[in-house]
Amino acid sequence: MPLSRAERKYLKNKHKGGKNNAVGNQYENFFSTYKIAEIIYQYCTQLPCIKLSSQLHEAFVDDLLIEEPNHEIYHQIKCVKELTWNTGKNGHTILNDFIRQKEILEEKKGKFSLKLVYSKEKSTVKAIPADIKGVSTVHYFPYRDSINSLILTCAEFKDAISNIARNPSPTDDELSGIASSILGAWSSNVQKELSVQTI
């Protein structure tokens, strides 16, 4: 089913709102840095085949798209205190966005998955609604105010950066330099669309 005029208007406003939220943008950029490091490690011989895009214009799950060989992973990345599947305004909830994105992608008949990334460890979003089960997962990723803080307090982030370091026993300063370089390359890309091999 094609997008309606009302849906296009909603997606335009949703995209604009995402660009204006400073804390949310930083959280998205830090999570993207983490995913880029994971991709560099996992697909080191296939990097030209991987593409990342952010703030997708005609998607309901729109914060980050990772296109792997034969698989697309759409991420909604939320850094809010009281997050639920019913969070949203005027009937546009996170759940409704996931349902609509699922419908669109099922029509395309490609392999895909949807992921909700959340910043508060104790969250009700861990329970995935039946309407989107099977194609959806959730991922807890803590919010921190700096790369250094993430390295010091988030083991999965530190491990992802360590895996791509040349030094087998990198210092925290070295890890911070690597992560900051990835973050800089991603953040400086105005369109937030790139192939990982360019980083």
Tab-separated table of C-alpha atoms in Angstrom, residues 37-155:
chain	number	residue	atom	x	y	z
A	37	ALA	CA	32.778	-0.406	14.609
A	38	GLU	CA	30.866	-3.703	14.739
A	39	ILE	CA	30.411	-3.691	10.966
A	40	ILE	CA	34.104	-2.929	10.314
A	41	TYR	CA	35.028	-5.951	12.443
A	42	GLN	CA	32.320	-8.305	11.168
A	43	TYR	CA	32.523	-7.435	7.475
A	44	CYS	CA	36.196	-6.443	7.123
A	45	THR	CA	36.443	-8.184	3.716
A	46	GLN	CA	33.017	-7.020	2.489
A	47	LEU	CA	32.892	-3.351	3.488
A	48	PRO	CA	31.909	-2.101	-0.001
A	49	CYS	CA	28.713	-4.165	0.367
A	50	ILE	CA	27.533	-2.362	3.525
A	51	LYS	CA	25.684	0.959	3.469
A	52	LEU	CA	24.374	3.102	6.329
A	53	SER	CA	21.713	5.787	6.118
A	54	SER	CA	20.123	7.986	8.770
A	55	GLN	CA	16.957	10.086	9.050
A	56	LEU	CA	15.259	8.298	6.176
A	57	HIS	CA	12.686	10.499	4.469
A	58	GLU	CA	10.035	7.920	3.602
A	59	ALA	CA	10.332	5.417	6.427
A	60	PHE	CA	8.419	5.038	9.668
A	61	VAL	CA	11.393	3.403	11.436
A	62	ASP	CA	13.839	6.015	10.268
A	63	ASP	CA	16.801	6.743	12.557
A	64	LEU	CA	19.341	4.316	11.092
A	65	LEU	CA	19.254	1.846	8.219
A	66	ILE	CA	22.031	-0.702	7.845
A	67	GLU	CA	21.987	-2.443	4.475
A	68	GLU	CA	23.928	-5.690	4.709
A	69	PRO	CA	24.163	-8.223	1.890
A	70	ASN	CA	20.566	-9.474	1.406
A	71	HIS	CA	19.294	-7.923	4.658
A	72	GLU	CA	18.092	-4.483	5.777
A	73	ILE	CA	17.990	-3.495	9.468
A	74	TYR	CA	15.858	-0.466	10.336
A	75	HIS	CA	16.530	1.165	13.716
A	76	GLN	CA	14.414	3.517	15.806
A	77	ILE	CA	16.742	5.039	18.415
A	78	LYS	CA	15.045	6.582	21.446
A	79	CYS	CA	16.664	8.418	24.352
A	80	VAL	CA	13.641	9.234	26.527
A	81	LYS	CA	12.854	8.483	30.168
A	82	GLU	CA	9.386	6.985	29.859
A	83	LEU	CA	9.506	4.984	26.640
A	84	THR	CA	6.680	2.575	25.774
A	85	TRP	CA	5.432	1.066	22.543
A	86	ASN	CA	2.555	3.564	22.799
A	87	THR	CA	4.839	6.617	23.054
A	88	GLY	CA	3.850	9.140	20.401
A	89	LYS	CA	1.385	11.874	19.491
A	90	ASN	CA	-1.897	12.041	17.600
A	91	GLY	CA	-2.149	8.282	17.144
A	92	HIS	CA	1.374	7.967	15.750
A	93	THR	CA	2.915	5.604	18.286
A	94	ILE	CA	6.185	3.708	18.025
A	95	LEU	CA	4.153	0.511	17.666
A	96	ASN	CA	2.091	1.965	14.811
A	97	ASP	CA	5.282	3.108	13.076
A	98	PHE	CA	6.745	-0.408	13.376
A	99	ILE	CA	3.541	-1.994	12.069
A	100	ARG	CA	3.417	0.356	9.067
A	101	GLN	CA	7.128	-0.148	8.322
A	102	LYS	CA	6.610	-3.913	8.491
A	103	GLU	CA	3.708	-3.694	6.000
A	104	ILE	CA	5.757	-1.637	3.541
A	105	LEU	CA	8.777	-3.942	3.717
A	106	GLU	CA	6.703	-7.105	3.459
A	107	GLU	CA	5.277	-5.772	0.187
A	108	LYS	CA	8.833	-5.399	-1.132
A	109	LYS	CA	9.463	-9.062	-0.263
A	110	GLY	CA	13.067	-8.490	0.840
A	111	LYS	CA	14.710	-9.733	4.020
A	112	PHE	CA	14.485	-7.152	6.807
A	113	SER	CA	14.323	-6.630	10.532
A	114	LEU	CA	13.218	-3.750	12.759
A	115	LYS	CA	15.034	-2.733	15.928
A	116	LEU	CA	14.105	-0.386	18.753
A	117	VAL	CA	17.146	0.983	20.607
A	118	TYR	CA	16.421	2.408	24.054
A	119	SER	CA	18.471	4.229	26.689
A	120	LYS	CA	16.869	3.285	30.010
A	121	GLU	CA	17.750	-0.227	31.160
A	122	LYS	CA	14.491	-0.836	33.033
A	123	SER	CA	12.024	-0.370	30.205
A	124	THR	CA	8.696	-1.910	29.262
A	125	VAL	CA	9.698	-2.023	25.583
A	126	LYS	CA	11.547	-5.303	26.225
A	127	ALA	CA	8.190	-7.037	25.725
A	128	ILE	CA	7.629	-6.968	21.959
A	129	PRO	CA	3.972	-6.653	20.859
A	130	ALA	CA	2.467	-9.581	18.936
A	131	ASP	CA	1.817	-7.440	15.811
A	132	ILE	CA	5.544	-7.047	15.168
A	133	LYS	CA	7.020	-10.142	16.782
A	134	GLY	CA	9.218	-12.159	14.473
A	135	VAL	CA	10.580	-9.118	12.648
A	136	SER	CA	11.395	-6.877	15.611
A	137	THR	CA	14.003	-6.822	18.375
A	138	VAL	CA	15.008	-4.368	21.074
A	139	HIS	CA	18.509	-3.283	22.112
A	140	TYR	CA	19.490	-1.510	25.311
A	141	PHE	CA	22.295	1.002	24.718
A	142	PRO	CA	23.083	3.418	27.560
A	143	TYR	CA	23.111	7.168	27.111
A	144	ARG	CA	26.372	8.848	28.102
A	145	ASP	CA	27.419	12.446	27.539
A	146	SER	CA	30.775	11.613	25.935
A	147	ILE	CA	32.714	8.963	24.033
A	148	ASN	CA	35.125	8.658	26.966
A	149	SER	CA	32.277	7.932	29.354
A	150	LEU	CA	30.931	5.227	27.023
A	151	ILE	CA	34.352	3.577	26.854
A	152	LEU	CA	34.648	3.599	30.645
A	153	THR	CA	31.128	2.390	31.458
A	154	CYS	CA	29.760	0.393	28.505
A	155	ALA	CA	31.525	-2.924	27.916
